[in-house]
PDB file of C-alpha atoms in Angstrom:
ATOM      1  CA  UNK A   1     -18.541 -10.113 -24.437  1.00 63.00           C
ATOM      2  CA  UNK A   2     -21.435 -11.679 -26.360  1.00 88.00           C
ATOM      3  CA  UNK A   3     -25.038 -11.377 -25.541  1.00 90.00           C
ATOM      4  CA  UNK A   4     -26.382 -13.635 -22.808  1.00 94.00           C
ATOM      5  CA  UNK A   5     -27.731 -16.853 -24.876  1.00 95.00           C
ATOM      6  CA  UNK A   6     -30.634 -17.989 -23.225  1.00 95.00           C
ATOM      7  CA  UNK A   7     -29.282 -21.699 -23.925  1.00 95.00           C
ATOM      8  CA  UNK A   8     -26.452 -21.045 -21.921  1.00 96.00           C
ATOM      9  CA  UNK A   9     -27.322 -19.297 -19.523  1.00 97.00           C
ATOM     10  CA  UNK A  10     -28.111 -20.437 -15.464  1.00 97.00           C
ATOM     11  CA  UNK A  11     -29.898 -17.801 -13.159  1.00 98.00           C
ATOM     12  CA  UNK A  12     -28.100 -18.290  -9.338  1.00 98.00           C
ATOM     13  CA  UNK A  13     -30.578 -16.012  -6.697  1.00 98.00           C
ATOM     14  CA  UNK A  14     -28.091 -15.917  -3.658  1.00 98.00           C
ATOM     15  CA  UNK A  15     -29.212 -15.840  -0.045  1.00 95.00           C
ATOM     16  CA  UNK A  16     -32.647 -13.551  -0.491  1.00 96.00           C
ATOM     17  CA  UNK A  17     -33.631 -14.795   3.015  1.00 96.00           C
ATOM     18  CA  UNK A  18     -36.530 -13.639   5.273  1.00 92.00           C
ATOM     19  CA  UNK A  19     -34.119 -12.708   8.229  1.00 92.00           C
ATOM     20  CA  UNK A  20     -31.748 -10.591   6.038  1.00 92.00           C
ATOM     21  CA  UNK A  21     -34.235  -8.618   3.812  1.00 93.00           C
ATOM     22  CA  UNK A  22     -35.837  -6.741   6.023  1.00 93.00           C
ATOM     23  CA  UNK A  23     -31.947  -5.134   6.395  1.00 94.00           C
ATOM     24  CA  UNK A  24     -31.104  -4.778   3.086  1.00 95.00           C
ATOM     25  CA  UNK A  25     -31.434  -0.642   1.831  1.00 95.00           C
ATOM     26  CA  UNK A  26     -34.101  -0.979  -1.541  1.00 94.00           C
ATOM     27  CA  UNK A  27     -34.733  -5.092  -0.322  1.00 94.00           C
ATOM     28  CA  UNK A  28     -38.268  -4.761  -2.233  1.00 96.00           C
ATOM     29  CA  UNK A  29     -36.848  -3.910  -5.284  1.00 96.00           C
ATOM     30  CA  UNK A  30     -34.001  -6.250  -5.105  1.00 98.00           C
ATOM     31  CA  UNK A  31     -37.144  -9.276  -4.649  1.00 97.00           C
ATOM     32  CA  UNK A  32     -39.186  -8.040  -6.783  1.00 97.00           C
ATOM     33  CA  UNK A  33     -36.664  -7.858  -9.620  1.00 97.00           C
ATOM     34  CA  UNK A  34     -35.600 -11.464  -9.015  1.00 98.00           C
ATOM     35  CA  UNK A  35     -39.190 -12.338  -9.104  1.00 97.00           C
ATOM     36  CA  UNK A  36     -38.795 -10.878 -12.309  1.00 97.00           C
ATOM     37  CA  UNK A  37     -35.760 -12.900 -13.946  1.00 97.00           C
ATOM     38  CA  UNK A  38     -37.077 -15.886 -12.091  1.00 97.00           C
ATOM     39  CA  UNK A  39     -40.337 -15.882 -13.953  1.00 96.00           C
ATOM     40  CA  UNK A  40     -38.630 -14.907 -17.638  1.00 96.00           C
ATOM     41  CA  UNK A  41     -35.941 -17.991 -16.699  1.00 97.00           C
ATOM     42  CA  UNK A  42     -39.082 -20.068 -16.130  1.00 95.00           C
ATOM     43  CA  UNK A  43     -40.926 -19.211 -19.361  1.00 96.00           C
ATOM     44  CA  UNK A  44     -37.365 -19.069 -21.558  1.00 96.00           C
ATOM     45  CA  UNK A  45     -36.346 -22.798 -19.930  1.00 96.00           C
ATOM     46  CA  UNK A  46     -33.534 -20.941 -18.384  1.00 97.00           C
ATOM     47  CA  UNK A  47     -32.057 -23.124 -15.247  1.00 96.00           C
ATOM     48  CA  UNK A  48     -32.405 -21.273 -11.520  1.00 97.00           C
ATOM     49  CA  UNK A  49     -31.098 -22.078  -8.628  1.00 97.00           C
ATOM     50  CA  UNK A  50     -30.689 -21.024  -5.353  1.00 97.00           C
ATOM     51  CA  UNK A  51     -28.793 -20.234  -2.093  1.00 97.00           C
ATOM     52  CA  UNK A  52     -29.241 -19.940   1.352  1.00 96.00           C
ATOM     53  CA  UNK A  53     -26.535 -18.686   4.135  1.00 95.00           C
ATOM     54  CA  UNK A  54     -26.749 -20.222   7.476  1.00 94.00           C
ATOM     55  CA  UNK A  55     -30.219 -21.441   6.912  1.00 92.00           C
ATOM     56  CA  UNK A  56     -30.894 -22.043  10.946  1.00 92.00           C
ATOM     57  CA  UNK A  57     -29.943 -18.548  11.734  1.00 91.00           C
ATOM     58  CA  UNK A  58     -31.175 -16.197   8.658  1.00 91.00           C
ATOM     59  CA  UNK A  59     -34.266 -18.651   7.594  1.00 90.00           C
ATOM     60  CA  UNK A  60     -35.617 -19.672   4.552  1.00 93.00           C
ATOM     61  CA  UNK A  61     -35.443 -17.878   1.271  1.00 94.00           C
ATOM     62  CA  UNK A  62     -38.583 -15.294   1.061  1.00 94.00           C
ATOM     63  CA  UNK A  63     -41.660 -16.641   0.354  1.00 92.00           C
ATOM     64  CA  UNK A  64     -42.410 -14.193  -2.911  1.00 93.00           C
ATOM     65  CA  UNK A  65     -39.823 -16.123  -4.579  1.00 94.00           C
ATOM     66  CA  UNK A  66     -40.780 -19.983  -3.530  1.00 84.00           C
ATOM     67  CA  UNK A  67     -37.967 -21.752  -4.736  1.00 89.00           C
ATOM     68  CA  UNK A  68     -38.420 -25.672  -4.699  1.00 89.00           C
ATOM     69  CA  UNK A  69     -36.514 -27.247  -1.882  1.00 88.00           C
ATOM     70  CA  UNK A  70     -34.458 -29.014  -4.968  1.00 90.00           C
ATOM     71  CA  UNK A  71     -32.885 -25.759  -6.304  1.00 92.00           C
ATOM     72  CA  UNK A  72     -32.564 -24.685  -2.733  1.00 96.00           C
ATOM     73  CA  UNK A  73     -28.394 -24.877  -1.493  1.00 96.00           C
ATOM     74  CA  UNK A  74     -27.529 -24.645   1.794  1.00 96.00           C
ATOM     75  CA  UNK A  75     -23.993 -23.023   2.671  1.00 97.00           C
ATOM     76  CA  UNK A  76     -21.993 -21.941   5.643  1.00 96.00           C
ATOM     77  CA  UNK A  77     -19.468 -20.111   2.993  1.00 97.00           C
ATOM     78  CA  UNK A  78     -19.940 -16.919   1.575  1.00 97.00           C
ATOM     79  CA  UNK A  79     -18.553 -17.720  -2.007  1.00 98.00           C
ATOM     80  CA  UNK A  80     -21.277 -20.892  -2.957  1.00 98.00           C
ATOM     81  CA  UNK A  81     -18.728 -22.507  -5.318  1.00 97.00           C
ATOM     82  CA  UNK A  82     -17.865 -24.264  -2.766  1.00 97.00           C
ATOM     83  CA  UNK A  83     -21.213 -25.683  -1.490  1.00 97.00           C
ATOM     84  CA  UNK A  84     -21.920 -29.559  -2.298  1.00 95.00           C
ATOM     85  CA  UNK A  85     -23.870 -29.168  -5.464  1.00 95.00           C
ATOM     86  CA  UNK A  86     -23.441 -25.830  -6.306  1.00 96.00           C
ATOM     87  CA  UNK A  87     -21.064 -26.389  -9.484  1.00 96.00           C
ATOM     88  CA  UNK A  88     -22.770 -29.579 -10.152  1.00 95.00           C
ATOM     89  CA  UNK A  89     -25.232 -27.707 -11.261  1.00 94.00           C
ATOM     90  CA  UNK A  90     -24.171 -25.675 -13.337  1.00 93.00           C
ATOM     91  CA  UNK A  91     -24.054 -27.020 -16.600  1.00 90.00           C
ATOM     92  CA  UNK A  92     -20.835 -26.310 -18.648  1.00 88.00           C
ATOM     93  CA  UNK A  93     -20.268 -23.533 -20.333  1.00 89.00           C
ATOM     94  CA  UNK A  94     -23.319 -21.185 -18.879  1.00 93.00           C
ATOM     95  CA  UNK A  95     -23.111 -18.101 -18.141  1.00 96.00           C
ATOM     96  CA  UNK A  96     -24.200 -17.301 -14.559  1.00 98.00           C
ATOM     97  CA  UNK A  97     -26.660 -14.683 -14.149  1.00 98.00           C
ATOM     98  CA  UNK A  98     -26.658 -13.483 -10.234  1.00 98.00           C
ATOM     99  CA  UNK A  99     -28.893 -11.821  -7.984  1.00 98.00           C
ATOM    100  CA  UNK A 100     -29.193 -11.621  -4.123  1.00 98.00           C
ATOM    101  CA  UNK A 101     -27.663 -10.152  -0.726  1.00 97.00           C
ATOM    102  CA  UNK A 102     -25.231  -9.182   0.304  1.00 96.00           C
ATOM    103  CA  UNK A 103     -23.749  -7.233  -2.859  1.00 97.00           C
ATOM    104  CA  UNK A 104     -20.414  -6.983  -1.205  1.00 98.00           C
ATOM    105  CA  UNK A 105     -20.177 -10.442   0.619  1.00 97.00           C
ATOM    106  CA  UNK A 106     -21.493 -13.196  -0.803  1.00 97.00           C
ATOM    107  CA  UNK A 107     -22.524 -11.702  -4.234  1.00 98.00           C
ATOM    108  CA  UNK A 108     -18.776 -11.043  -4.539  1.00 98.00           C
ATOM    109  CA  UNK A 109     -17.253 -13.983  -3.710  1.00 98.00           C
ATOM    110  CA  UNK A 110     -19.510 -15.973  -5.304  1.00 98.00           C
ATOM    111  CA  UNK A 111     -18.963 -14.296  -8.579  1.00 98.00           C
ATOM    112  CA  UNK A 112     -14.838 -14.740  -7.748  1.00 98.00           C
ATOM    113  CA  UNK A 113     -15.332 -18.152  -6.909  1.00 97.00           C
ATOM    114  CA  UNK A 114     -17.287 -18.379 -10.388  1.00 97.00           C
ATOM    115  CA  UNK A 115     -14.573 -16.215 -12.352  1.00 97.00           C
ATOM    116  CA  UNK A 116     -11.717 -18.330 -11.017  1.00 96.00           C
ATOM    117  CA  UNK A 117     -13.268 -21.374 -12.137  1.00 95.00           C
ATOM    118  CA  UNK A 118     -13.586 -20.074 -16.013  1.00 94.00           C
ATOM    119  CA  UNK A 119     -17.211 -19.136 -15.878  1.00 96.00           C
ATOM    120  CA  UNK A 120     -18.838 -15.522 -17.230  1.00 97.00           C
ATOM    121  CA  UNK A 121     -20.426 -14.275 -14.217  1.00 98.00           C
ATOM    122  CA  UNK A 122     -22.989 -11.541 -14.760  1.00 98.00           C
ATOM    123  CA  UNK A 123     -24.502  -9.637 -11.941  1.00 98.00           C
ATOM    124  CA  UNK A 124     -27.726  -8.304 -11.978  1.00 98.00           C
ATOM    125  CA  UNK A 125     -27.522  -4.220 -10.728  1.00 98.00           C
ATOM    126  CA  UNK A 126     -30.950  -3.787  -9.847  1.00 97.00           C
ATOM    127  CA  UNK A 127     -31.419  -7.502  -8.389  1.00 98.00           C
ATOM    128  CA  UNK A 128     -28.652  -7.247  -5.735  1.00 98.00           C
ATOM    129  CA  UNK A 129     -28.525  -5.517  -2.557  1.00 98.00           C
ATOM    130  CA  UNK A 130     -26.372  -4.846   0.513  1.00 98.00           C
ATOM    131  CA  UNK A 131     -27.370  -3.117   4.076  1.00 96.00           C
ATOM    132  CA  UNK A 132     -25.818  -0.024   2.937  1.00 97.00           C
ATOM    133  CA  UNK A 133     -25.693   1.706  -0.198  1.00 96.00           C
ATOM    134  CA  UNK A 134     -22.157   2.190   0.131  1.00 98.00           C
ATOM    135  CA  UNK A 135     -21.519  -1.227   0.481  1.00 97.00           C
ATOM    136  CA  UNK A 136     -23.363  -1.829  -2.395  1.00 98.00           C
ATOM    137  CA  UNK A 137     -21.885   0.685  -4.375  1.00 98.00           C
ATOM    138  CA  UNK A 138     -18.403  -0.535  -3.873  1.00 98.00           C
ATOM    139  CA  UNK A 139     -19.038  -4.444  -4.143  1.00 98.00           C
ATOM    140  CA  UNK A 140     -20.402  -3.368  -7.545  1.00 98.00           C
ATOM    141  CA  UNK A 141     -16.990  -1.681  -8.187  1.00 98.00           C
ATOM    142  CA  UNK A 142     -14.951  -4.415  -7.471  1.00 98.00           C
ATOM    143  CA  UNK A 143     -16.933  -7.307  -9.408  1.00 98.00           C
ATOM    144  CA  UNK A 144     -16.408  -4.809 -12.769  1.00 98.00           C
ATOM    145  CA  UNK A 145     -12.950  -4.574 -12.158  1.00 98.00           C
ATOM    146  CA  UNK A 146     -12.220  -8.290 -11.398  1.00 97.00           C
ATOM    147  CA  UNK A 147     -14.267  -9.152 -14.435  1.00 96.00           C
ATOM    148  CA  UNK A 148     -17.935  -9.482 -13.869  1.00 97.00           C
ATOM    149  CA  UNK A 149     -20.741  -7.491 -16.000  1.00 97.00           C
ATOM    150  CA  UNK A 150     -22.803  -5.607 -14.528  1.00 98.00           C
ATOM    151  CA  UNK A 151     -26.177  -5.493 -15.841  1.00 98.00           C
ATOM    152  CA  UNK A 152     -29.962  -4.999 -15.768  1.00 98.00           C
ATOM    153  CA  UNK A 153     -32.896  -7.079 -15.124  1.00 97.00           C
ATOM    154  CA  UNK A 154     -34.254  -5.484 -18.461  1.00 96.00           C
ATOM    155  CA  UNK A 155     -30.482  -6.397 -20.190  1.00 96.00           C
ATOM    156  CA  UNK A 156     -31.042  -9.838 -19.304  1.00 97.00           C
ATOM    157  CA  UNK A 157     -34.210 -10.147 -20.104  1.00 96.00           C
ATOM    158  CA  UNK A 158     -34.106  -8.748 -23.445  1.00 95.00           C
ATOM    159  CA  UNK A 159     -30.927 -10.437 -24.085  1.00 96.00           C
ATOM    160  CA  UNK A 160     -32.430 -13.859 -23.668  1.00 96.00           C
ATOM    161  CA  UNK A 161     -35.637 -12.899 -25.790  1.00 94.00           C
ATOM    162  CA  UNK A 162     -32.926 -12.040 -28.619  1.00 93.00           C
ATOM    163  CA  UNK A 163     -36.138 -11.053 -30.390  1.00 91.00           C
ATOM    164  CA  UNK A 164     -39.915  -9.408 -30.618  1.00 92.00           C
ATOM    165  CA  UNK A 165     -40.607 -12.419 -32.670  1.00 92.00           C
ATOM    166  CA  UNK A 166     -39.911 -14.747 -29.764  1.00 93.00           C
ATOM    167  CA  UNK A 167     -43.295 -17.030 -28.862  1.00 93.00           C
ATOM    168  CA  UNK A 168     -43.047 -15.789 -25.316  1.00 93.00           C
ATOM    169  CA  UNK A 169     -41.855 -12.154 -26.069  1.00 93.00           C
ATOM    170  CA  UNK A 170     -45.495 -10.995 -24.894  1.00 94.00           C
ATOM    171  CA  UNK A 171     -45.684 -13.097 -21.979  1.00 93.00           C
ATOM    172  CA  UNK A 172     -41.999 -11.959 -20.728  1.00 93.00           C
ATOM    173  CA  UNK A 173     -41.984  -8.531 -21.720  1.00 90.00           C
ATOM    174  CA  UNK A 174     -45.482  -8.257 -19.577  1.00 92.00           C
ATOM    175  CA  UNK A 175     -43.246  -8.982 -16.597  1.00 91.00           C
ATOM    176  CA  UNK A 176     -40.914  -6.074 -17.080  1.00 86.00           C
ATOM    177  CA  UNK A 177     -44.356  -3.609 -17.780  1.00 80.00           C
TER     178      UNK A 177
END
């Protein structure tokens, strides 16, 4: 596959909400990585959006992120292709960059939902988490065998950079430091 293009590429942060985290085995990294891609996507004019399971029951997404209430999709599904607006926003041809919970559940059948559709679905390693590292482990497996990449916040990051000569490649590589 070819490198990410930052042009055409949409960051998707799935269901990183208050009532789940505290659950989720290495949660803190998991944020703090999307915090990560969120704020390189912001300075690179990369598209985010976001999703929320069952809102009323497991909250809001976590404050450290702060999504708009715009970006923000509700969803009673775990794959989000089928939330209103969901595909609507992505525009055509992007790859789809994901991070969130669970690794297993809705990370998965998100990314299948995406994959059956035609899209390149890459899921961020370190930016995804599950209540068990097993879980985890094995949701991984499947998404590389039904298709997805599985990479690194740093992969992405430097991927959409494409260069050191970049304007921004000292303000985004300061966020991976």
């Amino acid at each position: 596959m070819p490198r990410l293009d930052p042009r055409r590429s949409t960051l998707a942060v799935v269901d990183l909400q208050g009532r789940l985290m505290p659950a989720i085995q290495g949660g803190g990294g998991v944020v703090a990585n999307t915090r990560r891609l969120l704020a390189a996507a912001s300075l690179l004019d990369i598209p985010a959006l976001f999703t929320e399971q069952n809102p009323r029951g497991l909250g809001a997404t976590v404050p450290e992120l702060a999504p708009d209430a715009s970006r923000v999709i509700a969803k009673m599904t775990f794959d989000a292709t089928p939330a209103p607006g969901f595909l609507e926003r992505l525009p055509p041809g992007h790859a789809v960059v994901l991070t969130g919970c669970e690794a297993h559940v809705c990370v998965l059948q998100t990314a299948l939902g995406l994959l059956e559709r035609g899209h390149r679905v890459c899921v961020v390693e370190d930016a995804v988490g599950s209540r068990t590292v097993e879980n985890k482990a094995a949701g991984l497996r499947r998404l590389a065998a039904e298709g997805t990449e599985i990479i690194t916040t740093e992969m992405a990051v430097f991927e959409w950079l494409e260069s050191a000569a970049h304007p921004r490649f000292r303000e985004v590589i300061a966020l991976i430091k």
